[in-house]
Amino acid sequence: MSLLFSNPEIIRNARIQLRAGRMIAAAVICAAVSITTWASIVHTDIDFSVNGLHKAGAVFGFVLNVQIAVLLICGGFYCLQAVHREKELNTFDFQRVTRLTSLEMAIGKLFGAPILAYFVTLCLMPVALIGAIRGHVPLGIVLETYVLLVLGSIAYHALALLASVLLGRGSIAVSVLLFLGLVGISSLDLFDVTISWSGPFLHLHAVSPFVLGDLIAQPPSVIERASTGLAQSYSWTDLFLGKAVPHSLVLTGLYVTFTCWFLLAITRNLKRDPSVYEIYSPIQAFLVVSYMNLLLLVFNPWAERFRVSDVTIGDKKYHFPGASPYAVEQGLLAASLWLFAILAVILLRNRERVRRRVREFGGRAAGWWAAMWPVPYLVGGIALFGSAVIGLISHYRNPGYWNLRLAIFEVAFVATWLARDALYFQWMNLRRVRHPLASAALYLVIFYVCTSIVFGALNFYHNSHGAALTAIVLPWSAFFLSPWTWSLEARLFVGALVLQCVEASVFVWLHQRKLREFLDAPSTAVAPTEEIAQHA
Amino acid sequence: MIRLDNLTKQYDLPSGKAGAILAADRLTFEVPDGEIFGLVGPNGAGKTTTLKMICGLHAPTAGRVTVNGIDVQREPEEAQRHIGYLADFFSLYDDLKVWEYLDYFAHAYKMDEGTIRGRVDEVIGLMNLESKRDQLISGLSRGMKQRLGIGRAIIHDPPLLVLDEPAAGLDPKARVELKALLKELHAQGRTIFITSHILADLEEICTSIAIMEKGRLLRIGKLEEVMREGKSVRRFRVRLAAAGFALAEWLAARSGVSEAVEETMAVRFAFAGDDLILAELLREIVTAGAPVCGFEEVTETLERLYSRVSSGEVM
């Protein structure tokens, strides 16, 4: 069966959403919007040429933004409801028992649920194209813009669909807010996020499709050069492995790869029993997070950040020594920490999963190695990422003070911190409460806030000795570790690391005790019914 | 047709309580081809969970289910070819027309493109929905929606139908129609696995039955075998045309007779013995002068059997 053209799920959505009456209504509204937009922009006295667009070009820019909003946001809302609503109506089980594969169902919902949004976008195309042609926007840019719009929307829709699969009943409002928040955050230009005077954190522009409106509103000279080649088409380029790459090319790559990751998660879970949902297998989750970490590394402007430069402003000369290797390492580890936290959440086992493992593997599922879960993946991942960061810093850094031991200590400390908290979450996740993860997160936040206040009141943060002590329970102290503090209190900090390991071991022990409870559960040893079965 | 091997499903008890619930406790049985198999039990017995595991909707904690020799967990898409499923509480796509709904599922079950149109019309005819073919589902009555739901379940012509409380919420007329429809589907050679709270309905249509409670099977077998099981005596009722003859006392003195109870113009008693001895007893009653105007065996109803089995009266 063709995934797209004869997919029953797409046809079903089209039959429901694109009935003649609804299509006519949508087309009439779009026509009214088009005429109003054209009239109000073309016949206004405002001079749009300062933005590099003629009046007709401005119509194209405006309509494009409307199309982005309709396709990305409205389409996203449809996708958020695609599975969630079916579960609430008890129709989803009937789809699960059909012979449609997970991929066919996923593709059907991905393109079927937002089909009305696609139709509205199409209805707005005539005015957008007339605007583009009369505004002298090069055809290549128009084509590229719409390709990116479709690819970007598909990526966001896939994420919304994944959320729809995973979220429980009654959580649609939260998921809508989260989706809007994500669109907002991804519309921020990371190029502008500067963590120090040493330059931007990542050489990557905004990644949401809303960036397309900005891409076409460039100075005429840039637009006119569009035919000279892709890399020269835009003034917006990202730095990929130190080389300037057109942002549109980067967007294409990101949209396609993230769509694939999201689709993988959807197809893994769509036809499963919700009680055994598992977003990714451990290896897949590890690869997803490694991929995101790789993006941090490849879009980092390594050479630029360490470049020593002398700038003359007026009659004064300023010397910029480049970024501190420690600041770069700590910045990347902090960013990566969030990604590995996502990995930890994906890997956490719930009660049903542990129960099935105990049934399958017996005592082995409640042993010490099982109690270490999910530490091996987290520590392995951070070790890999940390080694790459240390290696790249060693390659690009300026001659100057660089203590390899301190750099390795930072990586080890972050790994232990994450392992400790992940083990805590894993232990808490096996407790029989309604929202085990939410309550675990709440307790952890309360613990961190209270201890921060106590240590602050004791003035521990302002001396090296105190900082080392706080690192035992508040691991972010390690992020403020300077070479000077390290040289004074190296032994104390190593001691803090060892104590972190002890704390992690306590959670391993607690986790193992919890696993033993599953093994010894009385309900697993009830009288067999074989003699009854013989009657059958 | 269906085989369950040590099928187990375990849930947590509500938070704050220790232990776990076994919704299905190592269920092992087989349902042969061509049966109408009824699963009976109180709410929370694990019937729906068992049904959903058979359809591949719930993953068992342990054990496995095979349908026509195909492992439902390992080859779900292949197994679905053999299963038609109807849930207890369900909705249909109200914005679709009746034929569009069936057409969607026919495609979803990957039926041969050339046969779909004919099959949709055939099912619409079988479900008596011809006049509603081009109407939106939102305009159908509850009974029609139930019929359409069954139509969806059989659209791909599966040899096995799994129905969870199909008569729930139906009026008496719709229930009668449903029973007739199920009998017709059975006559076409389908195996039907059904749960219901309306035991009289099950008794009327089922060929085999299982009684389930707290995840365990209490009884299973052919309907008549299960009904007979646990009964060492038969019960009879003698209707009298006039009062005046102390039949209960007279019967109590006879060997093989017990539990003689007087009712209004009738006497009910338990009897242990074969039919020849019974015939002799009846002759003696008449010759003793009792004004007998009726004599009948009081048959066990499924409802009574269920209450006796679940209360532990019969083990």
mmCIF file of N, CA, C and O in Angstrom, chain A residues 79-85 87 92 96 102 105-106 109 157-169 171-172 175 262-263 265-275 277-279:
data_model
loop_
_atom_site.group_PDB
_atom_site.id
_atom_site.type_symbol
_atom_site.label_atom_id
_atom_site.label_comp_id
_atom_site.label_asym_id
_atom_site.label_seq_id
_atom_site.Cartn_x
_atom_site.Cartn_y
_atom_site.Cartn_z
ATOM 1 N N CYS A 79 -2.483 17.776 15.126
ATOM 2 C CA CYS A 79 -1.658 16.587 15.386
ATOM 3 C C CYS A 79 -1.638 16.245 16.874
ATOM 4 O O CYS A 79 -1.614 15.067 17.246
ATOM 5 N N LEU A 80 -1.654 17.285 17.711
ATOM 6 C CA LEU A 80 -1.670 17.040 19.163
ATOM 7 C C LEU A 80 -2.911 16.261 19.575
ATOM 8 O O LEU A 80 -2.889 15.511 20.548
ATOM 9 N N GLN A 81 -3.994 16.462 18.842
ATOM 10 C CA GLN A 81 -5.251 15.780 19.179
ATOM 11 C C GLN A 81 -5.428 14.460 18.440
ATOM 12 O O GLN A 81 -6.334 13.688 18.769
ATOM 13 N N ALA A 82 -4.585 14.222 17.456
ATOM 14 C CA ALA A 82 -4.835 13.109 16.531
ATOM 15 C C ALA A 82 -5.015 11.770 17.245
ATOM 16 O O ALA A 82 -5.948 11.026 16.940
ATOM 17 N N VAL A 83 -4.150 11.453 18.188
ATOM 18 C CA VAL A 83 -4.255 10.174 18.888
ATOM 19 C C VAL A 83 -4.970 10.370 20.225
ATOM 20 O O VAL A 83 -5.810 9.558 20.616
ATOM 21 N N HIS A 84 -4.620 11.470 20.864
ATOM 22 C CA HIS A 84 -5.174 11.775 22.186
ATOM 23 C C HIS A 84 -6.702 11.740 22.169
ATOM 24 O O HIS A 84 -7.350 11.123 23.013
ATOM 25 N N ARG A 85 -7.296 12.398 21.185
ATOM 26 C CA ARG A 85 -8.749 12.477 21.099
ATOM 27 C C ARG A 85 -9.362 11.105 20.785
ATOM 28 O O ARG A 85 -10.402 10.741 21.303
ATOM 29 N N LYS A 87 -8.170 8.315 21.681
ATOM 30 C CA LYS A 87 -8.124 7.515 22.914
ATOM 31 C C LYS A 87 -9.299 7.901 23.805
ATOM 32 O O LYS A 87 -9.913 7.050 24.436
ATOM 33 N N PHE A 92 -9.561 4.568 19.192
ATOM 34 C CA PHE A 92 -8.177 4.271 18.823
ATOM 35 C C PHE A 92 -7.894 2.767 18.817
ATOM 36 O O PHE A 92 -7.151 2.276 17.962
ATOM 37 N N ARG A 96 -5.955 0.219 16.220
ATOM 38 C CA ARG A 96 -4.832 -0.637 16.617
ATOM 39 C C ARG A 96 -5.045 -2.089 16.197
ATOM 40 O O ARG A 96 -4.064 -2.809 15.994
ATOM 41 N N SER A 102 2.402 0.311 12.063
ATOM 42 C CA SER A 102 2.620 1.545 12.837
ATOM 43 C C SER A 102 3.048 2.688 11.914
ATOM 44 O O SER A 102 2.610 3.822 12.089
ATOM 45 N N MET A 105 0.068 3.978 9.948
ATOM 46 C CA MET A 105 -0.795 4.775 10.824
ATOM 47 C C MET A 105 -0.151 6.131 11.124
ATOM 48 O O MET A 105 -0.822 7.171 11.112
ATOM 49 N N ALA A 106 1.162 6.099 11.397
ATOM 50 C CA ALA A 106 1.865 7.345 11.752
ATOM 51 C C ALA A 106 1.852 8.327 10.579
ATOM 52 O O ALA A 106 1.532 9.512 10.744
ATOM 53 N N LYS A 109 -1.633 9.748 10.055
ATOM 54 C CA LYS A 109 -2.014 10.791 11.016
ATOM 55 C C LYS A 109 -1.174 12.044 10.810
ATOM 56 O O LYS A 109 -1.671 13.168 10.977
ATOM 57 N N HIS A 157 4.999 18.848 13.389
ATOM 58 C CA HIS A 157 3.808 17.993 13.473
ATOM 59 C C HIS A 157 4.172 16.618 14.031
ATOM 60 O O HIS A 157 3.415 16.031 14.798
ATOM 61 N N ALA A 158 5.320 16.119 13.602
ATOM 62 C CA ALA A 158 5.742 14.795 14.096
ATOM 63 C C ALA A 158 5.961 14.843 15.600
ATOM 64 O O ALA A 158 5.580 13.916 16.320
ATOM 65 N N LEU A 159 6.542 15.948 16.067
ATOM 66 C CA LEU A 159 6.741 16.084 17.517
ATOM 67 C C LEU A 159 5.388 16.158 18.232
ATOM 68 O O LEU A 159 5.185 15.519 19.276
ATOM 69 N N ALA A 160 4.464 16.927 17.655
ATOM 70 C CA ALA A 160 3.128 17.053 18.264
ATOM 71 C C ALA A 160 2.426 15.693 18.283
ATOM 72 O O ALA A 160 1.763 15.339 19.264
ATOM 73 N N LEU A 161 2.593 14.939 17.220
ATOM 74 C CA LEU A 161 1.961 13.612 17.147
ATOM 75 C C LEU A 161 2.564 12.677 18.194
ATOM 76 O O LEU A 161 1.844 11.899 18.841
ATOM 77 N N LEU A 162 3.869 12.765 18.375
ATOM 78 C CA LEU A 162 4.528 11.950 19.395
ATOM 79 C C LEU A 162 3.969 12.300 20.776
ATOM 80 O O LEU A 162 3.678 11.410 21.588
ATOM 81 N N ALA A 163 3.812 13.602 21.019
ATOM 82 C CA ALA A 163 3.235 14.034 22.304
ATOM 83 C C ALA A 163 1.825 13.484 22.443
ATOM 84 O O ALA A 163 1.423 13.022 23.517
ATOM 85 N N SER A 164 1.066 13.502 21.356
ATOM 86 C CA SER A 164 -0.310 13.007 21.375
ATOM 87 C C SER A 164 -0.360 11.515 21.722
ATOM 88 O O SER A 164 -1.261 11.060 22.409
ATOM 89 N N VAL A 165 0.638 10.776 21.248
ATOM 90 C CA VAL A 165 0.692 9.337 21.534
ATOM 91 C C VAL A 165 1.015 9.105 23.010
ATOM 92 O O VAL A 165 0.402 8.271 23.672
ATOM 93 N N LEU A 166 1.954 9.886 23.533
ATOM 94 C CA LEU A 166 2.491 9.584 24.850
ATOM 95 C C LEU A 166 1.700 10.192 26.004
ATOM 96 O O LEU A 166 1.686 9.642 27.100
ATOM 97 N N LEU A 167 1.049 11.334 25.749
ATOM 98 C CA LEU A 167 0.395 12.019 26.857
ATOM 99 C C LEU A 167 -0.881 11.288 27.276
ATOM 100 O O LEU A 167 -1.586 10.729 26.442
ATOM 101 N N GLY A 168 -1.135 11.331 28.573
ATOM 102 C CA GLY A 168 -2.318 10.651 29.099
ATOM 103 C C GLY A 168 -3.575 11.466 28.898
ATOM 104 O O GLY A 168 -3.542 12.579 28.360
ATOM 105 N N ARG A 169 -4.689 10.894 29.363
ATOM 106 C CA ARG A 169 -5.980 11.570 29.207
ATOM 107 C C ARG A 169 -5.996 12.865 30.005
ATOM 108 O O ARG A 169 -5.413 12.949 31.087
ATOM 109 N N SER A 171 -4.637 15.720 29.395
ATOM 110 C CA SER A 171 -3.430 16.548 29.454
ATOM 111 C C SER A 171 -3.248 17.378 28.189
ATOM 112 O O SER A 171 -2.156 17.842 27.898
ATOM 113 N N ILE A 172 -4.337 17.555 27.435
ATOM 114 C CA ILE A 172 -4.216 18.258 26.157
ATOM 115 C C ILE A 172 -3.842 19.730 26.360
ATOM 116 O O ILE A 172 -3.047 20.285 25.584
ATOM 117 N N SER A 175 -0.179 20.026 26.928
ATOM 118 C CA SER A 175 0.604 19.746 25.723
ATOM 119 C C SER A 175 0.510 20.900 24.725
ATOM 120 O O SER A 175 1.486 21.200 24.031
ATOM 121 N N PHE A 262 11.583 11.544 15.427
ATOM 122 C CA PHE A 262 10.232 11.561 16.019
ATOM 123 C C PHE A 262 9.393 10.415 15.450
ATOM 124 O O PHE A 262 8.648 9.764 16.185
ATOM 125 N N LEU A 263 9.516 10.194 14.146
ATOM 126 C CA LEU A 263 8.736 9.114 13.527
ATOM 127 C C LEU A 263 9.132 7.751 14.098
ATOM 128 O O LEU A 263 8.285 6.875 14.282
ATOM 129 N N ALA A 265 10.138 7.165 17.104
ATOM 130 C CA ALA A 265 9.483 7.020 18.419
ATOM 131 C C ALA A 265 7.992 6.736 18.261
ATOM 132 O O ALA A 265 7.432 5.910 18.985
ATOM 133 N N ILE A 266 7.353 7.407 17.296
ATOM 134 C CA ILE A 266 5.908 7.194 17.100
ATOM 135 C C ILE A 266 5.642 5.761 16.668
ATOM 136 O O ILE A 266 4.786 5.074 17.222
ATOM 137 N N THR A 267 6.388 5.311 15.677
ATOM 138 C CA THR A 267 6.121 3.965 15.148
ATOM 139 C C THR A 267 6.449 2.884 16.179
ATOM 140 O O THR A 267 5.831 1.828 16.184
ATOM 141 N N ARG A 268 7.394 3.146 17.070
ATOM 142 C CA ARG A 268 7.704 2.170 18.124
ATOM 143 C C ARG A 268 6.531 1.983 19.076
ATOM 144 O O ARG A 268 6.341 0.918 19.659
ATOM 145 N N ASN A 269 5.750 3.061 19.277
ATOM 146 C CA ASN A 269 4.757 3.036 20.354
ATOM 147 C C ASN A 269 3.305 3.052 19.913
ATOM 148 O O ASN A 269 2.430 2.704 20.691
ATOM 149 N N LEU A 270 3.046 3.474 18.687
ATOM 150 C CA LEU A 270 1.670 3.761 18.276
ATOM 151 C C LEU A 270 0.716 2.581 18.484
ATOM 152 O O LEU A 270 -0.405 2.754 18.929
ATOM 153 N N LYS A 271 1.162 1.370 18.182
ATOM 154 C CA LYS A 271 0.256 0.220 18.292
ATOM 155 C C LYS A 271 0.471 -0.568 19.583
ATOM 156 O O LYS A 271 -0.103 -1.620 19.782
ATOM 157 N N ARG A 272 1.309 -0.025 20.455
ATOM 158 C CA ARG A 272 1.594 -0.737 21.701
ATOM 159 C C ARG A 272 0.531 -0.517 22.769
ATOM 160 O O ARG A 272 -0.195 0.463 22.726
ATOM 161 N N ASP A 273 0.549 -1.419 23.742
ATOM 162 C CA ASP A 273 -0.240 -1.219 24.952
ATOM 163 C C ASP A 273 0.352 -0.012 25.687
ATOM 164 O O ASP A 273 1.554 0.000 25.975
ATOM 165 N N PRO A 274 -0.451 1.018 25.993
ATOM 166 C CA PRO A 274 0.103 2.216 26.644
ATOM 167 C C PRO A 274 0.869 1.925 27.941
ATOM 168 O O PRO A 274 1.762 2.675 28.289
ATOM 169 N N SER A 275 0.526 0.831 28.622
ATOM 170 C CA SER A 275 1.237 0.565 29.876
ATOM 171 C C SER A 275 2.679 0.143 29.631
ATOM 172 O O SER A 275 3.478 0.123 30.571
ATOM 173 N N TYR A 277 4.549 1.551 27.028
ATOM 174 C CA TYR A 277 5.185 2.524 26.129
ATOM 175 C C TYR A 277 6.660 2.681 26.490
ATOM 176 O O TYR A 277 7.027 2.729 27.662
ATOM 177 N N GLU A 278 7.485 2.787 25.470
ATOM 178 C CA GLU A 278 8.917 3.022 25.666
ATOM 179 C C GLU A 278 9.353 3.888 24.485
ATOM 180 O O GLU A 278 9.399 3.400 23.345
ATOM 181 N N ILE A 279 9.597 5.167 24.741
ATOM 182 C CA ILE A 279 9.800 6.108 23.632
ATOM 183 C C ILE A 279 10.829 5.561 22.642
ATOM 184 O O ILE A 279 10.585 5.523 21.435
#
